[in-house]
Coordinates of C-alpha atoms and ligand atoms in Angstrom, one line a residue:
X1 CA 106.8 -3.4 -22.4
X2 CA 108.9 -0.5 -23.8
X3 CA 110.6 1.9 -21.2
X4 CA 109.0 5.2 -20.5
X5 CA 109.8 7.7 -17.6
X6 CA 108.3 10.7 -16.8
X7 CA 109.6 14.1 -16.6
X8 CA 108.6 14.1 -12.4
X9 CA 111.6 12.2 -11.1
X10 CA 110.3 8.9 -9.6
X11 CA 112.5 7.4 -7.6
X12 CA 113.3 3.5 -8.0
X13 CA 110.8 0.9 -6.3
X14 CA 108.4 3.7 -6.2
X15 CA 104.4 2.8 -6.4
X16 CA 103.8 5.5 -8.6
X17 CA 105.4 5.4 -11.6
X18 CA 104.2 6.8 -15.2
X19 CA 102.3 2.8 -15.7
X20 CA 100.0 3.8 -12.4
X21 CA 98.8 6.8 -12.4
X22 CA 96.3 6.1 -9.7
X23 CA 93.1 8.6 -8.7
X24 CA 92.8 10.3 -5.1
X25 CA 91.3 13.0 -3.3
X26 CA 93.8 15.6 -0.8
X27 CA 92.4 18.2 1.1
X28 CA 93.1 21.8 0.2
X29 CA 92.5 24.8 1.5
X30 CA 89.2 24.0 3.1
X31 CA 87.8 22.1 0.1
X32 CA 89.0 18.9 -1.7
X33 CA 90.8 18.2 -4.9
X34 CA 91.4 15.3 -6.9
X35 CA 94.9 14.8 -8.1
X36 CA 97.0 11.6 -9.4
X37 CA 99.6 10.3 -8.3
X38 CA 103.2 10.6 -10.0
X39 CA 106.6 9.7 -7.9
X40 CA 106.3 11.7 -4.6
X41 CA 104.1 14.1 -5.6
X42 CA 100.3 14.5 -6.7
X43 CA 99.3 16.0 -10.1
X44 CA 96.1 18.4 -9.1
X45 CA 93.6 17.9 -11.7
X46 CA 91.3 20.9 -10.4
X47 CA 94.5 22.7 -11.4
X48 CA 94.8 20.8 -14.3
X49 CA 90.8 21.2 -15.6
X50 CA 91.1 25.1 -14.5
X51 CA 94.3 25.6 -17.1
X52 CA 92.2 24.4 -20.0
X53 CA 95.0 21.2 -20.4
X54 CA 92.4 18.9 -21.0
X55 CA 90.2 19.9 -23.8
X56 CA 88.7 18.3 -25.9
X57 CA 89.6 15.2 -23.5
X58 CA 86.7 15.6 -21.4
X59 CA 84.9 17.8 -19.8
X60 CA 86.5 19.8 -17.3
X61 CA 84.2 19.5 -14.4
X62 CA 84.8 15.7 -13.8
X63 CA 88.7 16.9 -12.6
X64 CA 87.6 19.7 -11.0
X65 CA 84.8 17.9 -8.7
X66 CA 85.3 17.2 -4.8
X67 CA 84.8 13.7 -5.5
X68 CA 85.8 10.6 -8.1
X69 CA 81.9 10.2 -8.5
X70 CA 81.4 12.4 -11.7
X71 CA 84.1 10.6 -13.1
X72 CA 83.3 7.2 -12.1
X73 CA 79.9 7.4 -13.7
X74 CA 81.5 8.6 -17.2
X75 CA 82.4 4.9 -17.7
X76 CA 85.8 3.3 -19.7
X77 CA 86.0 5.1 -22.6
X78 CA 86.2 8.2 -20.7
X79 CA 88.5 6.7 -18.2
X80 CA 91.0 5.7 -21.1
X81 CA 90.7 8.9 -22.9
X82 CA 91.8 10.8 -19.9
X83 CA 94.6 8.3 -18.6
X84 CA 96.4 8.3 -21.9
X85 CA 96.0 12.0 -22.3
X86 CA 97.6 12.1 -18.6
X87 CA 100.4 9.9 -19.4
X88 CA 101.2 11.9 -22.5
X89 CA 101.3 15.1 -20.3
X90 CA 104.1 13.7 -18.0
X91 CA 106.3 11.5 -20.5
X92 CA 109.5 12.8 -20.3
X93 CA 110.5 11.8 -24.0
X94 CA 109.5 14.2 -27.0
X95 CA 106.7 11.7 -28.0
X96 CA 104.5 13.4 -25.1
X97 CA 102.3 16.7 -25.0
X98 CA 104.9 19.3 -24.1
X99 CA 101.4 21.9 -23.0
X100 CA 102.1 20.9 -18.6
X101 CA 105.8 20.7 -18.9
X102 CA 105.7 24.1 -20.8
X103 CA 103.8 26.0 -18.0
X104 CA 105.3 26.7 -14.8
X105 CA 104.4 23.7 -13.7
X106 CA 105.2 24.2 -9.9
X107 CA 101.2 25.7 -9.7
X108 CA 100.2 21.7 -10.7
X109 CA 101.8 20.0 -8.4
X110 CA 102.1 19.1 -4.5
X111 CA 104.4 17.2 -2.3
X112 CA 102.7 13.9 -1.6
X113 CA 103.8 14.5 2.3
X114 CA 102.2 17.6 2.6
X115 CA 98.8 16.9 1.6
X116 CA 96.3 15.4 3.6
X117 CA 94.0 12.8 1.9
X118 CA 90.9 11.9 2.0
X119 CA 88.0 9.3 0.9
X120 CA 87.6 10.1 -2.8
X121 CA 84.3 9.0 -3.3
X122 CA 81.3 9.6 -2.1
X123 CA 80.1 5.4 -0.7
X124 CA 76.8 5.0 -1.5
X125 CA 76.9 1.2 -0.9
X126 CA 79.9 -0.9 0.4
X127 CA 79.9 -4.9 0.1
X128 CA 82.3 -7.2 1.8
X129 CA 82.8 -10.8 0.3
X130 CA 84.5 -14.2 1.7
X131 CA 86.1 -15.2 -1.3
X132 CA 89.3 -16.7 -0.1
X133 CA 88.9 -21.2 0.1
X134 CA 91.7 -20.9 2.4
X135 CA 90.2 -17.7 5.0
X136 CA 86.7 -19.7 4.3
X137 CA 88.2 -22.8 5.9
X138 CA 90.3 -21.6 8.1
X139 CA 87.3 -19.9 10.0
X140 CA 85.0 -22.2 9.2
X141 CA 87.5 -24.3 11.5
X142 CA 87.7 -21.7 14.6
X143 CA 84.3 -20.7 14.6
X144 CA 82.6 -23.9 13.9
X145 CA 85.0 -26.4 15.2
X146 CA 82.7 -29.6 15.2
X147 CA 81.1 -29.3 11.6
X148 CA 82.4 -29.3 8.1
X149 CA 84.6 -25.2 7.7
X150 CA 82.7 -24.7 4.7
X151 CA 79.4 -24.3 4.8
X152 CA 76.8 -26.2 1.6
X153 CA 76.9 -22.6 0.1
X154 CA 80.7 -21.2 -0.1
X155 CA 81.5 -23.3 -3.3
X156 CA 78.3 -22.1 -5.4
X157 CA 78.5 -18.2 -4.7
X158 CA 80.2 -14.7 -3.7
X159 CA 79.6 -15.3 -0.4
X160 CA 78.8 -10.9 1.6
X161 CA 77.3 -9.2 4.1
X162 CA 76.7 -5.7 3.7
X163 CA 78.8 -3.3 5.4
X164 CA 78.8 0.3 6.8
X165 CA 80.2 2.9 4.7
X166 CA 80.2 5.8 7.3
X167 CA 83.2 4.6 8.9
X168 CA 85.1 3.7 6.0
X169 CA 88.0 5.4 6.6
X170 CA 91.3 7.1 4.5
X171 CA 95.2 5.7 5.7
X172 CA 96.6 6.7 8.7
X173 CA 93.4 7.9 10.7
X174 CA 93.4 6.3 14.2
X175 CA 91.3 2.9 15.2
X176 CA 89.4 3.5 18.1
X177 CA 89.1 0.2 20.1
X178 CA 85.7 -0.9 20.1
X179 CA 83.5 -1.5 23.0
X180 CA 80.6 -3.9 22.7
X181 CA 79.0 -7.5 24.0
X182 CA 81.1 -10.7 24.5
X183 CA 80.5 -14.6 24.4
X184 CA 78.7 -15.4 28.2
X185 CA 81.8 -16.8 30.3
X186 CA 79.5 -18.1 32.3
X187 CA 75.7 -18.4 33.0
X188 CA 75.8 -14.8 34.3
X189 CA 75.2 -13.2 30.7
X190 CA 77.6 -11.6 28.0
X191 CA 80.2 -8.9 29.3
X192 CA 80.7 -6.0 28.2
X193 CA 83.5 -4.1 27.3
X194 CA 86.5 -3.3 25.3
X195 CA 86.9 -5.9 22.5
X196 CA 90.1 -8.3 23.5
X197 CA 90.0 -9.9 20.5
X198 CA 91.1 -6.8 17.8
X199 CA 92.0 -8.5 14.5
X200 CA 93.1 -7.4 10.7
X201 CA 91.6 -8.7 7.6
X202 CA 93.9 -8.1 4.6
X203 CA 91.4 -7.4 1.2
X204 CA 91.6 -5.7 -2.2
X205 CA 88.2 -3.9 -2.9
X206 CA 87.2 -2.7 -6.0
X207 CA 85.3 1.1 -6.7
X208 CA 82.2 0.9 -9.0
X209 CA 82.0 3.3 -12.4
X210 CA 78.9 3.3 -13.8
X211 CA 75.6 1.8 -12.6
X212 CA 73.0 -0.5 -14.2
X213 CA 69.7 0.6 -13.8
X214 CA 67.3 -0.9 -11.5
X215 CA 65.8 -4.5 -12.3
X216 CA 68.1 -5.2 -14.7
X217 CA 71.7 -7.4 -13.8
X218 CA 74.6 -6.7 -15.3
X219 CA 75.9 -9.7 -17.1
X220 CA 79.6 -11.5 -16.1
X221 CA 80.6 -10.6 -19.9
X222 CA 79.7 -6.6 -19.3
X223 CA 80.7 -6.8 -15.5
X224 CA 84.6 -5.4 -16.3
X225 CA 82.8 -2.0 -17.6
X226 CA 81.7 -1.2 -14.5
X227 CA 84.7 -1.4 -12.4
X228 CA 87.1 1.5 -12.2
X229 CA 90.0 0.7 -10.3
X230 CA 91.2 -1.5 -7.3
X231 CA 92.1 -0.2 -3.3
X232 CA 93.7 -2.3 -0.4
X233 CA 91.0 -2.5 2.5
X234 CA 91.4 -3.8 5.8
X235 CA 88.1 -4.8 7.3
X236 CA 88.9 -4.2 11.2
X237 CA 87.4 -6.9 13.0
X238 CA 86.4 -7.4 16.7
X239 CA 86.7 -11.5 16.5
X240 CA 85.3 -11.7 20.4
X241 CA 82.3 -9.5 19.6
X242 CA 81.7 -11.3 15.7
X243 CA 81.2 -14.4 17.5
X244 CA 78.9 -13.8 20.1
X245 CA 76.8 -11.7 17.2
X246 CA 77.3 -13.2 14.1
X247 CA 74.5 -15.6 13.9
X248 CA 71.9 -16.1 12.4
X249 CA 71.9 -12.7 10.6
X250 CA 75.8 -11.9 9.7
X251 CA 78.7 -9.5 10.9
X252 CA 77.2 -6.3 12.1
X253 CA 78.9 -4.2 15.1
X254 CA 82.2 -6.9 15.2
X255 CA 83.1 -4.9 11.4
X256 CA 81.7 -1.5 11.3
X257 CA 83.4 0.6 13.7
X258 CA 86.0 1.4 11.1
X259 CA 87.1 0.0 7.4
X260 CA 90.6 1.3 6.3
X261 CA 90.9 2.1 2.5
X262 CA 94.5 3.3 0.8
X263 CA 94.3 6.4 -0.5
X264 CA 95.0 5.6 -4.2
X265 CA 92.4 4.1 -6.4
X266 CA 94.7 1.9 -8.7
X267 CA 92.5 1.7 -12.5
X268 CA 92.0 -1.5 -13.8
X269 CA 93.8 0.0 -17.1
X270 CA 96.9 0.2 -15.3
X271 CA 96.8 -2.9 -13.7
X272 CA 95.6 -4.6 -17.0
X273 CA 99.6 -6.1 -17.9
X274 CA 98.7 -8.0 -15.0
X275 CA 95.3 -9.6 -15.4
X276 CA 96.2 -13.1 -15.4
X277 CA 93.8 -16.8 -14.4
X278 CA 92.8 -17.3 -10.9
X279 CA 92.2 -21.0 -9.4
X280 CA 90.4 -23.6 -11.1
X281 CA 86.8 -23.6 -9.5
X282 CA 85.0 -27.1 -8.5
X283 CA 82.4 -27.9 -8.9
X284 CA 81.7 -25.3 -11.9
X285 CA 79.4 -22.1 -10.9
X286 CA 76.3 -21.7 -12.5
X287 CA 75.5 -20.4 -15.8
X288 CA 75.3 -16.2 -14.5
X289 CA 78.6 -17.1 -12.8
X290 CA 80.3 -18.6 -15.6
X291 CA 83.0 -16.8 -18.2
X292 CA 85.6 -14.8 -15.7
X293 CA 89.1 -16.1 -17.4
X294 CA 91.5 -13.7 -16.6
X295 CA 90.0 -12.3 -14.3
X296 CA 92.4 -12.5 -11.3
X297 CA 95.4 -10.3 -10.7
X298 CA 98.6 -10.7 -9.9
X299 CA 99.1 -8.5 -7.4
X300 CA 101.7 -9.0 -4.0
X301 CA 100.3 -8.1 -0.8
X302 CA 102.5 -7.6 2.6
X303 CA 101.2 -6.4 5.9
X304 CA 103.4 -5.0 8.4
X305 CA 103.2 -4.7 12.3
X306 CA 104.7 -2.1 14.8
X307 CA 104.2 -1.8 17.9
X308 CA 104.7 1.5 20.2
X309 CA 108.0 0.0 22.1
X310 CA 109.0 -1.2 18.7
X311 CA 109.1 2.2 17.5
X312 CA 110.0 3.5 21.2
X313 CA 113.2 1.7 20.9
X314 CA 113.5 2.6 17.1
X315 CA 112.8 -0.9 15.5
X316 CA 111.5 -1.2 12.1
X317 CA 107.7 -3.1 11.5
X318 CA 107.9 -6.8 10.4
X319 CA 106.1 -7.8 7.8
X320 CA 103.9 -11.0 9.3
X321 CA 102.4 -12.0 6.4
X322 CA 102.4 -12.2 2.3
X323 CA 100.0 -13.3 0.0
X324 CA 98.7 -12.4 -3.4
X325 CA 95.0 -11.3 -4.9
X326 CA 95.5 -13.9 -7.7
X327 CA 94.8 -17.1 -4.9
X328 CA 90.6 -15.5 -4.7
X329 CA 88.5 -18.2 -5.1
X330 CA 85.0 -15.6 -6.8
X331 CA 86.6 -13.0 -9.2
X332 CA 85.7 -9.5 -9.1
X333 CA 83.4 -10.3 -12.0
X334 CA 81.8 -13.0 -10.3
X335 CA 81.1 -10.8 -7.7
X336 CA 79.3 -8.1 -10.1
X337 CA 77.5 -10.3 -11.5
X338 CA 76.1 -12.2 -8.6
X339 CA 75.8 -8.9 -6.1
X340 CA 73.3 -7.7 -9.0
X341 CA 71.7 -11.0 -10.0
X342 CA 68.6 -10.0 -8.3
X343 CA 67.7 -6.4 -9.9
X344 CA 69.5 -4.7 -6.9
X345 CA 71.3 -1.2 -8.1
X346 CA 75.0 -0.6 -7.8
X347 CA 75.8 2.9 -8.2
X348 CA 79.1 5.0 -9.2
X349 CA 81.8 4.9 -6.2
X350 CA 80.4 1.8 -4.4
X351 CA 82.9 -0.7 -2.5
X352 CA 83.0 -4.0 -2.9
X353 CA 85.8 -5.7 -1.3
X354 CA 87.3 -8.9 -1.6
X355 CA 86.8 -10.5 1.8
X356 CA 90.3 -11.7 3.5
X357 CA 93.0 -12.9 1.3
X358 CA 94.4 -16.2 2.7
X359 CA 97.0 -18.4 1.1
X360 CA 97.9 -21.8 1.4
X361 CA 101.0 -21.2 3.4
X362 CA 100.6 -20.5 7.4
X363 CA 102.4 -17.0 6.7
X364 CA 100.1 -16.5 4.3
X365 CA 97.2 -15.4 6.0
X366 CA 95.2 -12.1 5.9
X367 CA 94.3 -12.5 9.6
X368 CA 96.0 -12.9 13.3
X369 CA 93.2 -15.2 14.0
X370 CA 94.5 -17.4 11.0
X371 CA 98.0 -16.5 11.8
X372 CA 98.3 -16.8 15.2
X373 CA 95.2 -19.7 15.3
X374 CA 92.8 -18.1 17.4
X375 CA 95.9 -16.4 19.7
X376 CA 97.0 -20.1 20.4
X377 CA 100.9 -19.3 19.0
X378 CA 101.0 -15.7 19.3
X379 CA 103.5 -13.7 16.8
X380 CA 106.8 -13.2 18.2
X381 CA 108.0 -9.4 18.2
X382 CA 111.2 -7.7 18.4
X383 CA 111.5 -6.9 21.8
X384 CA 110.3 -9.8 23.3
X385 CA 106.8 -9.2 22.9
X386 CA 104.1 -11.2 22.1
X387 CA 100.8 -10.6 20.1
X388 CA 97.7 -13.2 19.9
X389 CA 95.7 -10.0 18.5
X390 CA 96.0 -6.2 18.5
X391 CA 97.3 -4.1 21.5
X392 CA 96.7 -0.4 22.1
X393 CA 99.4 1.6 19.9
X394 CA 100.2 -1.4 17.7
X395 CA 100.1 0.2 14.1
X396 CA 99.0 -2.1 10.8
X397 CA 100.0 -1.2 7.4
X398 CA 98.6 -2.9 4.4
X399 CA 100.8 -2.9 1.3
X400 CA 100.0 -4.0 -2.6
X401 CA 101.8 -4.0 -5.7
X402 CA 102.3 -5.2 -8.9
X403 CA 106.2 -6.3 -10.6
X404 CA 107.4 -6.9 -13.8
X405 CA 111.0 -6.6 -14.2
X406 CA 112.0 -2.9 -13.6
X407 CA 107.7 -2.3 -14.5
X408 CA 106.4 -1.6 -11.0
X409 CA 102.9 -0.1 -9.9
X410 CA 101.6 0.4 -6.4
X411 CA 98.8 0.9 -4.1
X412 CA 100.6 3.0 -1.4
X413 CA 99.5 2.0 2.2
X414 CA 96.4 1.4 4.0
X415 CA 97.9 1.9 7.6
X416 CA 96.2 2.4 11.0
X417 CA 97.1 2.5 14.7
X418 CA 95.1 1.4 17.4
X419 CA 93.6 3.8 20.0
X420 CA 92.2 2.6 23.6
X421 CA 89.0 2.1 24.0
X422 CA 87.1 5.4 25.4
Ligands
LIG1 MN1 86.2 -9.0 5.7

């Protein structure tokens, strides 16, 4: 891949280099932009659309709309029109468009850390799959300790459940503690009360472009044209809560207080140098599920753990576990194709996320209840703490990105810090 750097400095092992150039949404002045990412700061594209720098590129109010949806439904030939036009605005070499650099470019730009973002799309629909073999079994195992983990299903579909898209949330905002019913103890009923059981789940999601139109699937072979770009999501779970619930009809209140997106939608463009095969699938799906080769990505995933007396006493998070998208068993494409198999709609800016990404190795898993197996050998903490699952003021950050050499891309964070219950 030949060398290109911008003209915004971008400062080494920085998510955001010139490759990326992922979408968001930042609050301003009342209203909402959408920008891009470049180093530390955010290209505004209202700014951008207003200046007349991208005519005859497309039309200007898909950059200055208060959401991604607009965009999202102009489909991948669109998308690529505008990201190389982008790229060629910021290259720092003389092979660029000199028309930004030119202006007084100040008026385009604003400091990453100064702006506040938000969600940026409007959610009509969000999915949540359990396409991980490894999370699969390894809850199959806690929840279902005296029959087989995987149930006669798991190996023949994108296992979901549908989620709640009104408390899918931007990095950083606060995770209230959930209150709700527990497993009986005892004859005397379930209690109720603030979960005790707070838990992670570590998953990529994946934003929706354009739509198909009702009653008719989209195809695996046409499924990549209606993807946009990739997010890390953690799907907050309250484990004590999920179980008591969870049968016969699915999670429901254990997963939708709160859904933690990073604020960068990462395009499937830039993340195509890293398209690569995922697992070998046995026995082989059927027919509609069939022809997904490359269709897994190689991207590394970290999540990290503080906890108030850790930062109290100044202590840096740990990271307590690493894994990587590539291990999904169902591919993103498997996962269109089977989610509209039936007639359903998707529309422009849904989610569909991954379910939790598990590997094979024990510090591998995208869960304390994998991690720490069901609280039974708790994580050990600087400071001499202990955590089975989440404590009040512990703070989770979910990080992704994608290395080649010096080639990097990112997803920023998806970070949140628990709140007590009210
Ligand atoms: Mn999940």
């Amino acid at each position: 891949m030949p060398h290109i750097d911008s003209w915004i400095p971008v400062a080494p092992g920085s998510d955001f280099t010139i490759y990326n150039l992922p979408y968001g949404a930042f609050a301003h002045k009342g209203g909402v932009r959408l920008g891009i990412a470049i180093g530390d700061r955010i290209l505004d594209l209202y700014a951008l659309g207003d200046a007349g720098l991208t005519e005859g590129v497309c039309d200007r109010a898909l950059l200055m709309a208060t959401s991604l949806n607009p965009l999202l439904a102009a489909g991948p030939a669109i998308w690529k029109k505008l990201r190389l036009h982008l790229a060629a605005l910021l290259r720092g070499d003389d092979r660029g468009d000199a028309s930004l650099r030119e202006r007084n470019a100040d008026g385009f730009f604003v400091e990453q850390r100064a702006a506040t973002m938000v969600v940026p799309m409007e959610i009509g629909d969000y999915v949540d799959f359990y396409s991980s073999l490894e999370h699969a079994t390894n809850l199959g195992k806690l929840f279902r300790p005296n029959s087989e983990p995987l149930l006669p299903n798991w190996r023949h579909m994108p296992i979901a459940y549908h989620g709640r898209t009104s408390t899918v949330v931007i990095d950083g905002t606060p995770i209230l503690r959930p209150n709700g019913q527990r497993t009986p103890a005892n004859s005397d009923g379930p209690v109720f009360g603030p979960s005790q059981r707070l838990d992670i789940e570590l998953e990529v999601g994946f934003v929706t472009g354009p739509g198909n139109r009702f009653g008719e699937p989209i195809p695996i072979g046409r499924a990549r044209e209606h993807i946009f770009g990739l997010v890390l999501v953690n799907d907050w779970s309250a484990r004590d809560i999920q179980a008591w619930e969870y049968q016969p009809l699915g999670p429901f209140l254990g997963k939708s207080f709160a859904t933690t997106i990073s604020p960068w939608i990462v395009t499937l463009d830039a993340l195509e140098p890293f398209r690569t095969n995922g697992p070998g699938q046995d026995p082989a799906p059927l027919q509609y599920l069939r022809g997904s080769d490359r269709s897994a990505y190689d991207i590394a995933l970290a999540v990290d753990l503080s906890t108030e007396k850790m930062r109290e006493a100044g202590v840096a998070p740990i990271t307590i576990s690493r894994t990587n998208f590539k291990e999904l068993y169902w591919s993103m494409l498997q996962q269109l194709a089977h989610v509209t198999v039936n007639g359903t709609q998707i529309r422009p800016g849904d989610l569909y996320a991954s379910g939790t990404i598990s590997g094979s190795q024990p510090e591998s898993m995208g869960s304390l209840i994998e991690l720490t197996e069901n609280a039974t050998k708790p994580i050990h903490v600087p400071g001499g703490e202990v955590r089975g699952f989440l404590q009040d003021g512990d703070e989770i950050t979910l990080r992704g990105w994608c290395e080649q050499g010096e080639f990097r891309i990112g997803f920023g964070t998806a970070r949140g810090r628990i709140t007590p219950a009210r």
